[in-house]
Structures are given as C-alpha cells and as structure tokens.
Short mmCIF file of C-alpha atoms in Angstrom, two decimals:
data_model
loop_
_atom_site.label_atom_id
_atom_site.label_comp_id
_atom_site.label_asym_id
_atom_site.label_seq_id
_atom_site.Cartn_x
_atom_site.Cartn_y
_atom_site.Cartn_z
CA MET A 1 -1.27 -16.88 -16.18
CA LYS A 2 -1.52 -18.02 -12.56
CA PRO A 3 1.48 -20.42 -13.17
CA ILE A 4 3.84 -17.34 -14.15
CA TRP A 5 2.32 -15.22 -10.68
CA GLN A 6 3.54 -18.16 -8.71
CA THR A 7 6.67 -18.36 -10.63
CA LEU A 8 7.48 -14.61 -10.05
CA GLU A 9 6.26 -14.98 -6.05
CA GLN A 10 8.88 -18.10 -6.04
CA ASN A 11 11.78 -16.05 -7.29
CA TYR A 12 10.99 -13.10 -4.88
CA ALA A 13 10.78 -15.43 -2.16
CA GLU A 14 14.08 -17.12 -3.03
CA ASN A 15 16.06 -13.84 -3.44
CA LYS A 16 14.56 -11.10 -1.53
CA ALA A 17 17.41 -10.96 0.60
CA ARG A 18 19.68 -10.63 -2.39
CA SER A 19 21.60 -8.00 -3.05
CA ILE A 20 21.26 -6.09 -5.98
CA ALA A 21 24.45 -5.29 -6.33
CA SER A 22 25.47 -8.76 -6.72
CA LEU A 23 23.45 -9.20 -9.98
CA PHE A 24 26.03 -6.96 -11.61
CA ASP A 25 28.56 -10.00 -11.22
CA LYS A 26 27.04 -12.33 -13.31
CA GLY A 27 27.66 -11.21 -16.77
CA ASP A 28 26.59 -8.04 -19.03
CA ARG A 29 23.93 -7.01 -16.91
CA LEU A 30 23.20 -3.79 -18.38
CA ALA A 31 23.35 -5.49 -22.43
CA ARG A 32 19.46 -6.93 -20.62
CA PHE A 33 18.31 -4.38 -18.30
CA SER A 34 18.57 -1.11 -20.46
CA ALA A 35 16.92 -0.51 -23.31
CA THR A 36 16.82 2.77 -25.82
CA ALA A 37 14.57 4.58 -27.91
CA ASP A 38 15.89 6.97 -30.04
CA GLU A 39 18.58 8.64 -27.44
CA LEU A 40 16.08 7.87 -24.72
CA TYR A 41 17.97 5.39 -22.70
CA LEU A 42 15.99 3.57 -19.66
CA ASP A 43 17.83 1.84 -17.30
CA VAL A 44 16.27 -1.04 -14.67
CA ALA A 45 19.45 -2.76 -13.55
CA LYS A 46 19.23 -0.97 -10.49
CA THR A 47 16.20 -3.46 -8.77
CA ASN A 48 16.09 -7.01 -7.91
CA ILE A 49 14.78 -8.91 -10.81
CA ASP A 50 17.10 -11.81 -12.66
CA ASP A 51 17.41 -13.11 -15.54
CA ASP A 52 14.57 -16.20 -14.79
CA ALA A 53 11.99 -13.31 -13.21
CA LEU A 54 12.86 -11.10 -16.44
CA ASP A 55 11.71 -13.89 -18.50
CA ALA A 56 8.68 -14.77 -16.31
CA LEU A 57 7.40 -11.06 -16.06
CA LEU A 58 7.86 -10.78 -20.73
CA ALA A 59 5.80 -14.12 -20.68
CA LEU A 60 2.89 -12.41 -18.36
CA ALA A 61 2.62 -9.72 -20.82
CA GLU A 62 2.41 -12.10 -23.79
CA ALA A 63 0.15 -13.86 -21.98
CA ALA A 64 -1.90 -11.25 -20.70
CA GLY A 65 -2.77 -10.79 -24.88
CA LEU A 66 -0.11 -7.46 -24.46
CA ALA A 67 0.46 -7.56 -28.40
CA GLU A 68 -3.29 -7.77 -29.88
CA ARG A 69 -4.41 -5.16 -27.12
CA ARG A 70 -1.60 -3.08 -28.28
CA ALA A 71 -2.60 -3.50 -32.30
CA ALA A 72 -6.32 -2.85 -31.49
CA MET A 73 -5.86 0.46 -29.78
CA PHE A 74 -3.72 1.80 -32.44
CA ALA A 75 -6.28 0.40 -34.62
CA GLY A 76 -8.97 2.42 -33.33
CA GLU A 77 -10.94 -0.51 -31.86
CA LYS A 78 -13.33 0.37 -28.60
CA ILE A 79 -11.07 -1.07 -26.22
CA ASN A 80 -12.60 1.73 -23.59
CA THR A 81 -15.72 -1.19 -22.92
CA THR A 82 -17.21 1.24 -20.49
CA GLU A 83 -18.17 3.95 -22.17
CA GLY A 84 -17.99 1.91 -25.72
CA ARG A 85 -15.24 4.37 -26.87
CA ALA A 86 -11.75 4.11 -29.09
CA VAL A 87 -8.43 5.16 -27.23
CA LEU A 88 -6.90 7.22 -30.11
CA HIS A 89 -4.96 9.84 -28.44
CA THR A 90 -1.95 8.88 -30.50
CA ALA A 91 -3.95 9.44 -33.54
CA LEU A 92 -2.99 13.40 -32.80
CA ARG A 93 0.44 13.01 -33.46
CA SER A 94 0.82 10.34 -36.21
CA SER A 95 1.68 11.66 -39.61
CA GLU A 96 0.45 8.71 -41.24
CA ALA A 97 -1.18 8.74 -43.96
CA ALA A 98 -3.46 5.32 -44.06
CA PRO A 99 -6.85 6.05 -43.36
CA LEU A 100 -8.06 5.36 -39.51
CA LEU A 101 -11.23 4.45 -39.33
CA VAL A 102 -14.07 4.85 -36.16
CA ASP A 103 -17.83 3.83 -37.33
CA GLY A 104 -16.55 3.26 -40.25
CA ARG A 105 -15.09 7.36 -40.80
CA ASP A 106 -11.57 8.11 -41.18
CA VAL A 107 -10.73 10.20 -38.50
CA ARG A 108 -7.11 11.38 -39.84
CA PRO A 109 -8.55 14.31 -41.97
CA ALA A 110 -10.62 15.95 -39.37
CA ILE A 111 -7.01 16.02 -36.98
CA ALA A 112 -5.01 17.34 -40.13
CA GLU A 113 -7.73 20.04 -39.87
CA THR A 114 -7.94 20.98 -36.33
CA LEU A 115 -4.59 21.21 -36.10
CA ALA A 116 -4.21 23.61 -39.12
CA ARG A 117 -6.59 25.62 -37.47
CA MET A 118 -4.60 25.54 -34.61
CA GLU A 119 -1.54 26.62 -36.31
CA ILE A 120 -3.07 28.99 -38.42
CA PHE A 121 -4.50 30.87 -34.82
CA ALA A 122 -1.45 30.33 -32.92
CA GLU A 123 0.76 31.96 -35.32
CA GLY A 124 -1.51 34.72 -35.97
CA VAL A 125 -1.65 35.50 -32.18
CA ARG A 126 2.03 35.11 -31.91
CA SER A 127 2.75 37.04 -35.24
CA GLY A 128 0.26 40.54 -34.07
CA LYS A 129 -2.16 39.44 -36.80
CA ILE A 130 -4.52 38.40 -34.40
CA ALA A 131 -4.63 41.06 -31.59
CA SER A 132 -6.93 42.56 -28.97
CA GLN A 133 -9.68 44.56 -28.80
CA SER A 134 -7.83 47.63 -29.34
CA GLY A 135 -5.06 46.66 -31.95
CA ALA A 136 -2.59 45.92 -29.47
CA PRO A 137 -0.49 42.31 -29.82
CA PHE A 138 -1.59 39.73 -26.92
CA THR A 139 0.79 39.68 -24.58
CA ASP A 140 -0.51 36.73 -21.78
CA VAL A 141 -2.56 33.74 -22.51
CA VAL A 142 -4.49 32.93 -19.44
CA ASN A 143 -5.94 28.91 -20.35
CA ILE A 144 -9.29 27.89 -17.66
CA GLY A 145 -9.08 23.76 -17.52
CA ILE A 146 -8.84 21.46 -14.61
CA GLY A 147 -7.58 18.06 -14.67
CA GLY A 148 -6.26 16.75 -18.28
CA SER A 149 -7.28 20.58 -19.55
CA ASP A 150 -4.79 21.97 -17.46
CA LEU A 151 -1.90 19.51 -15.96
CA GLY A 152 -0.67 19.08 -19.32
CA PRO A 153 -0.21 22.19 -21.29
CA ALA A 154 0.70 23.62 -17.56
CA MET A 155 3.62 20.95 -17.35
CA ALA A 156 4.77 21.72 -20.71
CA ARG A 157 4.64 25.04 -20.63
CA LEU A 158 7.50 24.89 -17.81
CA ALA A 159 9.49 22.22 -19.32
CA PHE A 160 9.36 24.49 -22.97
CA ALA A 161 10.49 27.79 -20.95
CA PRO A 162 13.52 27.73 -23.02
CA TYR A 163 11.36 27.66 -26.57
CA GLN A 164 9.17 30.25 -25.82
CA ASP A 165 9.02 33.67 -27.70
CA GLY A 166 5.23 33.99 -27.49
CA PRO A 167 3.00 35.45 -25.16
CA ARG A 168 3.19 34.65 -21.61
CA THR A 169 1.21 31.41 -20.17
CA HIS A 170 -0.71 31.56 -17.42
CA PHE A 171 -3.38 28.71 -16.04
CA ILE A 172 -6.11 28.56 -13.75
CA SER A 173 -7.96 25.66 -12.96
CA ASN A 174 -8.48 25.65 -9.01
CA VAL A 175 -12.27 26.48 -8.15
CA ASP A 176 -10.52 28.37 -5.47
CA GLY A 177 -11.72 31.72 -5.94
CA ALA A 178 -7.43 32.50 -4.97
CA HIS A 179 -6.03 30.48 -7.58
CA ALA A 180 -8.00 33.23 -10.11
CA ARG A 181 -7.28 36.25 -7.97
CA ASP A 182 -3.76 35.31 -7.87
CA THR A 183 -2.93 35.14 -11.25
CA LEU A 184 -4.69 37.77 -12.92
CA ARG A 185 -2.91 40.33 -10.16
CA GLY A 186 -0.65 41.70 -12.44
CA ILE A 187 -1.87 41.01 -15.98
CA ASP A 188 -2.75 44.11 -18.13
CA PRO A 189 -6.81 42.35 -19.15
CA ALA A 190 -6.25 44.95 -22.84
CA THR A 191 -3.76 42.35 -24.13
CA THR A 192 -4.65 38.94 -22.71
CA LEU A 193 -6.45 36.00 -24.25
CA VAL A 194 -8.88 33.77 -22.59
CA ILE A 195 -8.80 29.81 -23.40
CA VAL A 196 -11.86 28.15 -21.92
CA ALA A 197 -10.98 24.67 -22.03
CA SER A 198 -14.27 22.36 -21.32
CA LYS A 199 -14.90 19.37 -23.88
CA THR A 200 -18.48 19.38 -22.47
CA PHE A 201 -18.25 22.90 -21.50
CA THR A 202 -20.48 22.23 -18.35
CA THR A 203 -17.34 21.38 -16.08
CA ILE A 204 -18.48 23.28 -13.04
CA GLU A 205 -14.90 24.30 -11.83
CA THR A 206 -14.20 25.66 -15.40
CA MET A 207 -17.24 27.58 -15.78
CA THR A 208 -17.20 29.37 -12.24
CA ASN A 209 -13.44 30.63 -13.00
CA ALA A 210 -14.31 31.30 -16.67
CA GLU A 211 -16.99 33.55 -15.57
CA THR A 212 -14.99 35.55 -12.77
CA VAL A 213 -12.35 36.18 -15.49
CA PHE A 214 -14.79 37.07 -18.11
CA GLY A 215 -16.28 39.50 -15.61
CA TRP A 216 -12.53 40.69 -14.95
CA LEU A 217 -12.21 41.21 -18.88
CA ARG A 218 -15.55 43.13 -18.78
CA GLY A 219 -14.98 45.57 -16.24
CA ALA A 220 -11.63 46.75 -18.56
CA LEU A 221 -13.40 46.32 -21.92
CA GLY A 222 -16.99 46.66 -21.81
CA GLU A 223 -19.62 43.92 -22.82
CA LYS A 224 -17.87 43.21 -25.95
CA ILE A 225 -14.78 40.85 -25.15
CA GLY A 226 -15.63 38.49 -28.19
CA THR A 227 -11.71 39.13 -29.55
CA HIS A 228 -10.28 38.34 -26.23
CA LEU A 229 -11.87 34.41 -26.24
CA ALA A 230 -10.74 31.26 -27.33
CA ALA A 231 -12.13 27.94 -26.14
CA VAL A 232 -11.50 24.10 -26.47
CA SER A 233 -14.91 22.17 -27.01
CA THR A 234 -17.51 20.72 -28.85
CA ALA A 235 -19.89 22.14 -27.31
CA GLN A 236 -20.33 24.84 -30.19
CA GLU A 237 -23.89 26.02 -28.87
CA LEU A 238 -22.82 26.70 -25.26
CA THR A 239 -19.78 28.55 -26.77
CA SER A 240 -21.65 30.85 -28.96
CA LYS A 241 -23.68 31.25 -26.10
CA MET A 242 -21.05 32.91 -24.31
CA GLY A 243 -19.80 35.27 -26.91
CA ILE A 244 -17.44 32.89 -28.31
CA ASP A 245 -16.87 32.94 -32.11
CA ARG A 246 -17.40 29.51 -34.01
CA ALA A 247 -13.53 29.94 -35.28
CA ARG A 248 -11.77 30.23 -32.25
CA VAL A 249 -12.99 27.35 -30.68
CA PHE A 250 -11.32 23.80 -31.11
CA GLY A 251 -13.27 20.44 -30.54
CA PHE A 252 -11.66 16.81 -30.34
CA ALA A 253 -13.70 14.05 -30.34
CA ASP A 254 -14.26 11.25 -27.56
CA TRP A 255 -11.81 9.03 -28.27
CA VAL A 256 -9.50 11.22 -26.28
CA GLY A 257 -9.33 10.96 -22.66
CA GLY A 258 -9.07 14.24 -21.07
CA ARG A 259 -5.61 13.16 -19.28
CA TYR A 260 -4.19 12.14 -22.64
CA SER A 261 -5.24 15.07 -24.39
CA LEU A 262 -2.48 17.60 -24.89
CA TRP A 263 -1.60 16.56 -28.04
CA GLY A 264 -4.53 18.20 -29.45
CA PRO A 265 -6.52 21.57 -29.06
CA VAL A 266 -5.95 20.92 -25.25
CA GLY A 267 -1.99 22.07 -26.47
CA LEU A 268 -3.20 25.38 -28.06
CA PRO A 269 -1.46 27.26 -25.04
CA ILE A 270 1.99 25.03 -25.63
CA MET A 271 1.77 26.25 -29.32
CA LEU A 272 0.54 29.99 -28.51
CA ALA A 273 3.90 30.16 -25.98
CA ILE A 274 6.82 28.13 -28.63
CA GLY A 275 5.00 27.83 -31.86
CA ALA A 276 3.98 25.66 -34.00
CA GLU A 277 7.20 24.36 -35.43
CA ARG A 278 8.57 23.14 -31.79
CA PHE A 279 4.83 22.11 -30.92
CA ARG A 280 5.19 19.78 -34.30
CA GLU A 281 8.52 18.19 -32.82
CA PHE A 282 6.44 17.64 -29.72
CA LEU A 283 3.90 15.83 -31.43
CA ASP A 284 7.53 13.72 -33.49
CA GLY A 285 9.39 12.73 -30.52
CA ALA A 286 5.49 11.20 -29.13
CA ALA A 287 5.41 9.49 -32.30
CA ALA A 288 8.82 8.40 -32.57
CA LEU A 289 8.27 6.70 -28.77
CA ASP A 290 4.80 5.26 -30.69
CA ALA A 291 6.88 3.35 -33.05
CA HIS A 292 8.91 2.25 -30.91
CA PHE A 293 6.00 1.03 -28.26
CA GLN A 294 4.61 -1.12 -31.38
CA ASN A 295 7.66 -2.35 -33.19
CA ALA A 296 10.53 -3.29 -30.62
CA PRO A 297 10.69 -6.69 -29.29
CA LEU A 298 8.79 -6.40 -25.64
CA ALA A 299 12.47 -7.14 -24.06
CA GLN A 300 13.60 -4.25 -25.77
CA ASN A 301 10.43 -2.32 -25.85
CA LEU A 302 10.86 0.57 -23.08
CA PRO A 303 7.34 1.22 -22.33
CA VAL A 304 6.78 -2.59 -21.73
CA LEU A 305 10.39 -2.36 -19.18
CA LEU A 306 9.01 0.37 -17.66
CA ALA A 307 5.69 -1.45 -17.03
CA LEU A 308 7.32 -4.92 -16.38
CA THR A 309 9.28 -3.11 -13.38
CA GLY A 310 6.34 -1.52 -12.09
CA ILE A 311 4.51 -4.42 -12.14
CA TRP A 312 7.34 -6.68 -9.90
CA HIS A 313 7.41 -3.85 -7.39
CA ARG A 314 4.21 -3.26 -6.72
CA ASN A 315 2.75 -7.30 -6.60
CA ILE A 316 5.69 -9.23 -5.96
CA CYS A 317 7.70 -6.85 -3.61
CA GLY A 318 4.29 -5.35 -2.18
CA TYR A 319 5.74 -1.89 -2.49
CA ASP A 320 2.76 0.83 -2.38
CA THR A 321 3.97 3.33 -4.01
CA ARG A 322 6.82 4.70 -6.90
CA ALA A 323 8.32 8.14 -6.85
CA VAL A 324 8.85 10.11 -9.55
CA LEU A 325 12.30 12.10 -9.00
CA PRO A 326 13.30 14.36 -12.71
CA TYR A 327 16.88 16.23 -11.43
CA ASP A 328 15.09 19.09 -14.06
CA GLN A 329 13.49 21.91 -12.62
CA ARG A 330 12.21 22.68 -15.62
CA LEU A 331 9.76 19.31 -15.36
CA ALA A 332 9.04 19.96 -12.00
CA ARG A 333 5.30 19.39 -12.30
CA LEU A 334 5.58 16.06 -14.30
CA PRO A 335 5.10 14.14 -10.45
CA ALA A 336 1.76 15.76 -10.69
CA TYR A 337 0.99 15.41 -14.47
CA LEU A 338 2.31 11.63 -14.26
CA GLN A 339 -0.03 10.81 -11.08
CA GLN A 340 -3.09 11.61 -12.84
CA LEU A 341 -1.85 10.10 -15.69
CA ASP A 342 -1.37 6.80 -13.62
CA MET A 343 -3.84 6.73 -10.58
CA GLU A 344 -6.63 7.88 -12.61
CA SER A 345 -5.85 5.33 -15.10
CA ASN A 346 -4.99 2.29 -13.20
CA GLY A 347 -6.53 3.17 -9.95
CA LYS A 348 -9.20 0.51 -10.44
CA ARG A 349 -10.67 -2.38 -8.21
CA VAL A 350 -12.46 -4.29 -10.94
CA GLN A 351 -11.74 -6.14 -13.99
CA MET A 352 -12.39 -5.58 -17.70
CA ASP A 353 -15.48 -8.47 -17.31
CA GLY A 354 -16.78 -6.78 -14.22
CA THR A 355 -15.38 -8.87 -11.42
CA ALA A 356 -12.98 -7.73 -8.53
CA VAL A 357 -9.37 -7.31 -9.08
CA GLU A 358 -7.16 -10.29 -8.60
CA ARG A 359 -3.77 -8.11 -7.42
CA ASP A 360 -3.48 -4.77 -6.15
CA THR A 361 -3.49 -2.05 -9.61
CA GLY A 362 -2.12 1.31 -9.74
CA PRO A 363 0.64 2.40 -6.98
CA VAL A 364 0.66 5.70 -5.44
CA VAL A 365 2.58 8.14 -8.13
CA TRP A 366 4.52 10.81 -6.15
CA GLY A 367 7.45 12.99 -6.32
CA GLU A 368 9.56 16.66 -6.70
CA PRO A 369 12.26 17.43 -8.75
CA GLY A 370 15.91 16.86 -7.28
CA THR A 371 17.82 18.36 -5.57
CA ASN A 372 15.47 20.02 -3.77
CA GLY A 373 13.99 16.55 -2.49
CA GLN A 374 17.13 15.43 -1.44
CA HIS A 375 16.34 17.84 1.69
CA ALA A 376 12.71 16.93 2.11
CA PHE A 377 11.89 13.03 1.98
CA TYR A 378 15.12 11.22 0.76
CA GLN A 379 15.90 10.83 4.07
CA PHE A 380 12.65 8.19 4.39
CA LEU A 381 13.83 7.06 1.18
CA HIS A 382 17.09 6.10 2.67
CA GLN A 383 16.29 4.89 5.97
CA GLY A 384 12.84 4.65 6.38
CA THR A 385 10.92 1.70 7.11
CA ASP A 386 9.44 1.48 4.02
CA VAL A 387 10.59 0.80 0.69
CA ILE A 388 10.11 3.42 -2.30
CA PRO A 389 10.94 2.32 -5.84
CA VAL A 390 12.63 5.59 -7.29
CA GLU A 391 12.77 6.65 -11.52
CA PHE A 392 15.12 8.86 -12.07
CA LEU A 393 15.33 11.55 -14.63
CA ILE A 394 18.61 13.37 -16.02
CA ALA A 395 19.47 15.04 -18.80
CA ALA A 396 23.05 15.08 -20.24
CA GLU A 397 22.89 18.67 -20.92
CA ALA A 398 21.27 21.67 -20.21
CA HIS A 399 20.37 24.81 -22.10
CA GLU A 400 22.47 26.93 -20.06
CA PRO A 401 26.12 26.70 -21.41
CA GLU A 402 27.68 28.78 -19.46
CA LEU A 403 26.19 27.52 -16.15
CA ALA A 404 27.53 23.87 -17.19
CA HIS A 405 28.79 23.49 -13.74
CA HIS A 406 25.28 23.66 -12.13
CA HIS A 407 24.23 20.98 -14.38
CA ASP A 408 27.35 18.67 -13.54
CA LEU A 409 26.77 18.87 -9.64
CA LEU A 410 22.81 17.78 -10.47
CA LYS A 411 24.04 15.11 -12.51
CA ALA A 412 26.61 14.01 -9.92
CA ASN A 413 23.44 13.77 -7.20
CA CYS A 414 21.22 12.29 -9.84
CA LEU A 415 24.19 8.95 -10.18
CA ALA A 416 24.75 9.47 -6.16
CA GLN A 417 21.18 8.76 -4.94
CA SER A 418 20.63 6.07 -7.30
CA GLU A 419 24.06 4.34 -6.14
CA ALA A 420 23.48 5.40 -2.51
CA LEU A 421 19.80 3.96 -2.19
CA MET A 422 20.90 0.69 -3.90
CA LEU A 423 24.31 0.16 -2.22
CA GLY A 424 23.81 1.65 1.62
CA ARG A 425 26.13 1.69 4.43
CA SER A 426 27.04 -1.06 6.66
CA PHE A 427 27.11 -1.50 9.94
CA GLU A 428 30.99 -1.80 9.92
CA GLU A 429 31.60 1.13 7.63
CA ALA A 430 29.57 3.48 10.19
CA LYS A 431 31.48 2.00 12.70
CA GLN A 432 35.04 3.00 11.40
CA ILE A 433 33.37 6.62 10.44
CA ALA A 434 32.25 7.09 13.90
CA SER A 435 35.66 5.82 15.11
CA ARG A 436 37.00 8.54 12.94
CA LEU A 437 34.98 11.06 14.58
CA GLY A 438 36.25 10.33 18.05
CA PHE A 439 33.42 7.67 19.62
CA GLU A 440 34.35 4.88 21.62
CA GLY A 441 32.35 1.54 23.15
CA THR A 442 28.67 2.11 23.54
CA GLU A 443 28.57 5.14 21.74
CA ARG A 444 30.35 4.72 19.03
CA GLU A 445 28.08 1.73 17.95
CA ARG A 446 24.58 3.68 18.65
CA GLN A 447 26.18 7.05 16.85
CA ALA A 448 26.87 3.76 13.88
CA ALA A 449 23.27 2.93 13.99
CA HIS A 450 22.33 5.97 13.18
CA ARG A 451 24.36 6.31 10.52
CA THR A 452 23.62 3.02 8.77
CA PHE A 453 21.90 2.74 5.44
CA PRO A 454 20.13 -0.46 4.60
CA GLY A 455 20.62 0.06 0.61
CA ASN A 456 19.02 -2.74 -1.67
CA ARG A 457 16.60 0.14 -2.30
CA PRO A 458 15.64 -0.53 -6.19
CA SER A 459 15.38 2.17 -8.76
CA VAL A 460 15.45 3.36 -12.08
CA THR A 461 16.78 5.67 -14.28
CA LEU A 462 16.14 7.85 -17.89
CA ALA A 463 18.69 9.70 -19.83
CA TYR A 464 18.06 11.85 -22.47
CA PRO A 465 20.45 14.19 -24.20
CA LYS A 466 18.32 17.56 -23.71
CA LEU A 467 15.11 18.35 -22.61
CA THR A 468 13.74 19.35 -26.02
CA PRO A 469 10.18 19.32 -27.69
CA PHE A 470 10.82 15.99 -28.97
CA VAL A 471 12.42 14.68 -26.02
CA LEU A 472 9.17 15.61 -23.90
CA GLY A 473 6.67 14.35 -26.26
CA GLN A 474 9.10 10.76 -26.61
CA LEU A 475 8.66 10.81 -22.27
CA ILE A 476 5.24 11.52 -22.03
CA ALA A 477 4.37 8.97 -24.32
CA LEU A 478 6.57 6.24 -22.73
CA TYR A 479 4.46 6.57 -19.68
CA GLU A 480 1.60 6.67 -21.29
CA HIS A 481 2.24 3.43 -22.69
CA ARG A 482 3.49 1.98 -19.65
CA VAL A 483 0.33 2.73 -17.83
CA PHE A 484 -1.73 0.60 -20.93
CA VAL A 485 0.99 -2.36 -20.24
CA GLU A 486 0.36 -1.89 -16.40
CA GLY A 487 -3.59 -2.08 -17.29
CA VAL A 488 -3.45 -5.18 -19.40
CA VAL A 489 -1.34 -7.00 -17.30
CA TRP A 490 -3.90 -5.96 -14.37
CA LYS A 491 -6.89 -6.75 -16.84
CA ILE A 492 -8.59 -3.55 -15.81
CA ASN A 493 -9.70 -0.18 -18.69
CA SER A 494 -7.08 2.32 -17.83
CA PHE A 495 -9.55 4.80 -19.78
CA ASP A 496 -12.46 5.36 -17.78
CA GLN A 497 -12.36 7.29 -14.72
CA TRP A 498 -16.15 6.54 -12.74
CA GLY A 499 -14.37 6.93 -9.36
CA VAL A 500 -14.20 11.05 -10.45
CA GLU A 501 -18.05 11.60 -10.54
CA LEU A 502 -19.58 10.20 -7.12
CA GLY A 503 -17.57 13.40 -5.04
CA LYS A 504 -19.38 15.90 -8.22
CA GLU A 505 -22.70 14.54 -8.32
CA LEU A 506 -22.46 15.05 -3.93
CA ALA A 507 -20.38 18.49 -4.58
CA ASN A 508 -24.02 19.52 -6.96
CA ALA A 509 -26.13 18.45 -4.18
CA LEU A 510 -24.47 19.97 -1.63
CA LEU A 511 -23.85 23.75 -2.32
CA PRO A 512 -27.12 24.92 -1.96
CA MET A 513 -26.64 23.65 1.87
CA VAL A 514 -23.60 25.73 1.63
CA GLN A 515 -25.43 28.97 0.98
CA GLY A 516 -27.72 28.35 3.11
CA ASP A 517 -30.52 25.89 2.47
CA GLU A 518 -31.56 23.30 5.14
CA ALA A 519 -29.40 20.53 4.88
CA LYS A 520 -31.08 17.34 4.26
CA ASP A 521 -30.37 13.55 4.53
CA LYS A 522 -26.94 13.87 5.25
CA ASP A 523 -25.13 12.45 7.97
CA PRO A 524 -24.08 13.75 11.35
CA SER A 525 -20.69 14.20 10.28
CA THR A 526 -21.51 16.21 7.31
CA THR A 527 -24.44 17.75 9.08
CA ALA A 528 -22.33 19.07 11.72
CA LEU A 529 -19.37 20.34 9.30
CA LEU A 530 -21.99 22.37 7.44
CA GLU A 531 -23.31 24.29 9.97
CA ARG A 532 -19.55 24.89 11.45
CA LEU A 533 -18.50 26.68 8.10
CA ARG A 534 -21.98 28.26 8.02
CA GLU A 535 -20.98 29.87 11.25
#
C-alpha cells in the first residue's frame, strides 16, 4: 500500500493550490464524483480529489482488502478480534432467510423472535392493551441508558417527530441528577413506562439513574411497580432482582456493539413512538443500504466514496476535524450520534496486529443543524486559519407543505454555503465592494482584506427526498459502513472501545474518596481537587 500512499501524497503536493472550481472545467465531473443508492444522492465533487487521486484511493481500498473484510463482516466472522466477536448489527435489519451462522448456530430465528416480541409489546402499549397499574394507557415512556443505549433512540425520536403517534418518549442518560430531575418534571408517574437499557445491567450511570426513577415511581404508586417497567438487557437474573418481568426483558447478542444497537431492542422506544410498521421501514432503509454497500462497484459505492473522501482529507490533506451539518432541524442530534459512532470506533492508535498505527486515524467529528450554525461557527469555516471539510445533509421536501417557503430558504442556504466555501471571494472582488460602500485609498484596502474569503474549502453534500424512516435508516447505515471502510484502510479494529474503560475503573476507585474516605495513592493535583470539592 505504501506506493499508493506516495502517489496520493505526490498528487496533493502538486495540486494543493489548485482551485476546486477549476476541476469542473474538465469533462463531466459529476458523473464520476457523485453516486446514488435508491434516492439517496452523494456529491463529493466539491473537493480537491481529481480523477488520478480517486483512482489511487480506490486502489488503496482494494489493496487494504476491503472486499474480503466486508464479506467477512456480513458472513458473521469474528472480525472484532480483541473481543473475539462477530460484528452483525446488519443482521438485525436483514430480511434474508438464508442461515447466518455464529459459532455454528443460525442467529436469524432469535433475531426474528425478538423483533416479534418487541412488536407485540409495543403495539400492546400503543393500543392500551398493555396498560399502567391503574389500567389507564401509558402516556409517556422514559428510556434510561447511556452511550449507544441513548444516543441512537434519542436521535431517531427527534427525527421521527412527524410520525410519532404513540406515547411521548423521554431519555435520561447523564448521571448528573439534574438530568433525571428535569426529565421527570411534568410527567405523571401513574401513566409512565420506564425502560432500562443496559446489556449487563451494571453500567453505573444507568443503574444509578434507574434507582432514582424507580424511587420516583414508588413514591407515587407504592412498592409494586413492575407493570411500569421493561428492560433491554441480557442479564435476566439482575433484571428479575429489580422486579422486571422476564416477558418484558429484551436481549441482544454480544455481536451487536452498543453504538450499532438501535436496530434491535435498544430501538424499543422508537417502536413505541412510531409503531412497528414504521420501525420496519426504518430497518428496510438500512437493509437497502447494506445491499448497496455489498453490491455496488467501489467507484459508485456511497460508503466507499464517503470514506475515501474522509481518508483524503484526514491523511493526505492533514485536516483534523470534519463538520456534519444537517440542514434539517429534526436531525439536530445526528452529529452527536455520529460523534460516538465515528470517534469511539476509529479513535485508535494501534493496528489489528497490536503495532502502532502508521497514519492518523479518525478525525474529530462535530456539528449543528443549519441554519443555526451559520450564526455560530460558520465564520470559522469561511475565514478561519484551519480548513474544516464539511458534510451537508439536505432534503428536497419537508413534512410541512404549508411552510414550503421555509424549506425553500433552508435549501437555498445549504447550497449557498457549499458554493461559498468552494468559490470564496477574491481580494479584487472585495475591493470593488469596498468601493461601492464609499471607501477609498488605504481604507479601501483594509476593508477589502476583511471581506476576502479564501474559498477552495471542501464540502460533501448528501441529498434525499424527505426525512422518512426509510431514509434515516439509509443515512445511519451509510455512516456505519463509512466508518468500517476507513477502519479497514487504517488497519484498525473499529468495533472495540477499550479507551472507555480506564476512566470508569478510576471513577469507581475515586467514589469512596469523593464521599469522604481519605485520598490514597493519588497524584497531588487529584488529591487537591478532592479536598477542594469536599470543602
């Protein structure tokens, strides 16, 4: 692979001052630098990747063994080698009937059974057949989880607002007591269903919040609160000890990572909100993108193109971050969701074989919805000293036809921002503007300098017809596979997260000291902070 990297580096060195806009002068650039999957459209043309660079990037993916690694993942091989696990979140959304073996057992029947149980429970709650202690229908659902047990369903709940016709859904994740207190304020415990989402039922933040919420229920309903509880967990003994009926416990296998888990029982709050039929549409969208990822040629494969663009920006151009900017208010939580998906997966410094990585791995991922972000950090994007590659998301149609003029303005802003990042404004153009404003001489020069935009800043745009369950399924699966492709090229394991563990271990050791025990074996700074916080 080294000669391919060298080719890419040489291409960049020779062309980094080149205008991105000039690349459109050579043939039909869009034909090669855009692709579709169903009605999802990806445009990577506003980047400094030319035909030669794209050829090299595609060769890089092939040399990294992408096709083989992809086949191994979908076949259920244990590609998560540090934990000895398969990676089969894709199976949760697949409608295929062919056996899928893990350790010699077909996992498809258990997946289908769990989904059917979820649907029976969700539709029972939605219809009122499964009711509260008093017999009244549940009006609210509180989901208690953290990380993958929270970010996914919380993000999707907001995205699916136009489809929500079930109970109101709320999410508690932060161990900060303010999160529980503020979420529960205004909710009636008599008609609230509580879901505790923790695979092991030992996650300290989740279990602390669960005890608090259970106490809130008992304060209103008495000691017997089982009719108000459900769980997403594999720890049947622990859930039983907490009074949760086994029939209301939904488990998932260890080959589903937390940040990839909203397709199964972790998605129960979504199903309660929008119903089983809409939830299946969500799964179908992801499954359609899975099929595209497996079957489309690499040069027209959306996850591959998106990943190779990311690798170009991270490793060849040296850009440390990327901004994900959905021009869709209902995708306000998507950047946070992708932050975990990307940074927990590819924030690695060791290759699969245990040696140090050869190149920088995952970038910082961040973002906010447009147009709000335009009035916050776009100044930095356009005129800051760092170049930040941007990924725009935009729907052709909104859910509010009576407010179509709002959406027209939203689309105009999105397209204008990507154009402005690429084209910029020259000093000469800025001088003409300064002249029209009445500035002359050195003041005109000074004013023009402030109004000059360097441009030549890359962006990617994802366009889709409308934010439906099917489309959101496509979008999330697209980013999942993008992360996978990048991880394959970097030779890292995208499916473990050992970096999360050390802080947890130290927090458990520190808790007694925070609560009053003598500080032992701590550095002077930590000891002083403990004393300060106790005071």
